[in-house]
Amino acid sequence: MVTGLFRHIFTFGSLTLVSRILGLARDVIIAGVFGSGAQTDSFIVAFKIPNFMRRITAEGAFSQAFVPVLTDYRTHSTHREVRALIAYSAGTLGAALALVTALGMVAAPAVVSVFAPGFSDDPERFALTVDLLRVTFPYILFISLVACAGAVLHTCNRFASFAFAPVLLNAAMIGAALWATPWFEEPIMALAVAVAVAGVLQLLLQLPFLYREGLLVWPRPSLRHPGVRRVARLMGPAVIGSSVMQVNLLVDTILASFLITGSVSWLYFSDRLVEFPLGVFGIALGTVLLPRLSAEHAGSEPERFSRTLDWGLRLVLLVVAPATAGLIVLAGPILATLFQYGAFGADDVVAASWSLAAYSLGLFGFVLVKVLTPGYFSREDMKTPVYCAVAAVAVNLVLSVSAVWALHETPFGHVALAAATAASATVNSALLFIGLVRRRVYRGGSGWLRLTVQVAVATSLMVAVLLYPALRLEAWLEAGVVARVLALTGVVAAGGAVYFAALYALGVRPRQFREPEAAGEPGG
């Protein structure tokens, strides 16, 4: 029975694309309205803290632990038992995070001191960050329940509502930045309120889809249910195994608070652009693969499991190679086109372009982590990713602290932080890959060397086309809005056309990426 991996990836990726485009529009508006000064730095920190916790606890550890267990229940248990697992899991998660939310709001000054210690030297910026955090912190509760609902729907091969949910967040923040700022004594507070409201809206969006699947249940906290205890047992190591990228990005924010003003914002806008291909493709692919791999493991089908992973890795090579090269070469033109408006000036474009190029060096690592970790979590192996993550965090800490110590008074400290994060992601993905190969969980198919050479040649030809317009950064900085947009669209289209034409000329055909045959879907 064909599950349509391509269809699911397209659904998730296309809706994520809409969200990312709105996210870019949101960041353009924030940059234009608030610039890259202390106020924006404060909001970014206050927004990153609940986002950091959400990505680790809900979309990270909980989803990675919950999906394999729920898939096993859907394969081997009754529909009533599946509903009970969902009810008790959602209730336990909600109760735990309600407590965390309350503590976080009360202890907001201490939280800011931990996550942005450099702000302590500026009492006004520190106080503003605390106020913003108290408003944004409830987002962790609502968005975690959204992630729980999304995990349930993913096991039903329903990806659309969860992928669309971030659109509501971006729309709320855009509306707040454009129209709600006059209502607040501190204009940036409008963004914090929008974040909290968006969390509620995103949760409400999931409920009709759960009802349609017969899986809308009233949450009931309980640690006695065997399925909940199984999920909780898996979550401990999964917190570390799934959070390395978020830890590294947060380390960047913490250390950037010691750098020159604007460093937090430059890193944020750079990271947002790297997350564009990561979200549209990497997260989409990893999200779709996890329930498929979990079902293949539950059905004791190791050959199918390996072929599914191999298919995913080939797609990564095909898509991420040109994306990496394009982001590095076009870093300046992209940032000038998207962000050089209002308070975000030419100097900000140049500074952020350096960190964007540095982050882009780790794009392969970022995406591969999303694709390879389901190879462990689907098999309920949570310990191996922990070891890989610890090694990666150690690499990031050593490189980042060294960078801040040596470059904290220069315009290049944020670039070194981005490069350290890229190196950490590369180490993490390499260790994950080696672990799957050594355990013979993954056995690569034929044709890898040929495909790698074909992609490398096609990417090189694409770069040759992009270099001339990319090197004329001053022209981009001086051009008008319409001219920049048209020029960037044309350059990207030309680069993409050259890449795919070169692949075809070198013998690459769509049939090489036909999705692997699937077994029957799990039933309730």
PDB file of C-alpha atoms in Angstrom, residues 397-407:
ATOM      1  CA  LEU A 397      31.133  25.357  23.516  1.00  0.00           C
ATOM      2  CA  VAL A 398      34.887  25.179  23.014  1.00  0.00           C
ATOM      3  CA  LEU A 399      34.791  26.993  19.679  1.00  0.00           C
ATOM      4  CA  SER A 400      32.194  29.578  20.760  1.00  0.00           C
ATOM      5  CA  VAL A 401      33.806  30.541  24.050  1.00  0.00           C
ATOM      6  CA  SER A 402      37.172  30.827  22.308  1.00  0.00           C
ATOM      7  CA  ALA A 403      35.599  33.048  19.657  1.00  0.00           C
ATOM      8  CA  VAL A 404      33.989  35.406  22.182  1.00  0.00           C
ATOM      9  CA  TRP A 405      37.145  35.608  24.260  1.00  0.00           C
ATOM     10  CA  ALA A 406      39.246  36.517  21.225  1.00  0.00           C
ATOM     11  CA  LEU A 407      36.782  38.600  19.188  1.00  0.00           C
TER      12      LEU A 407
END
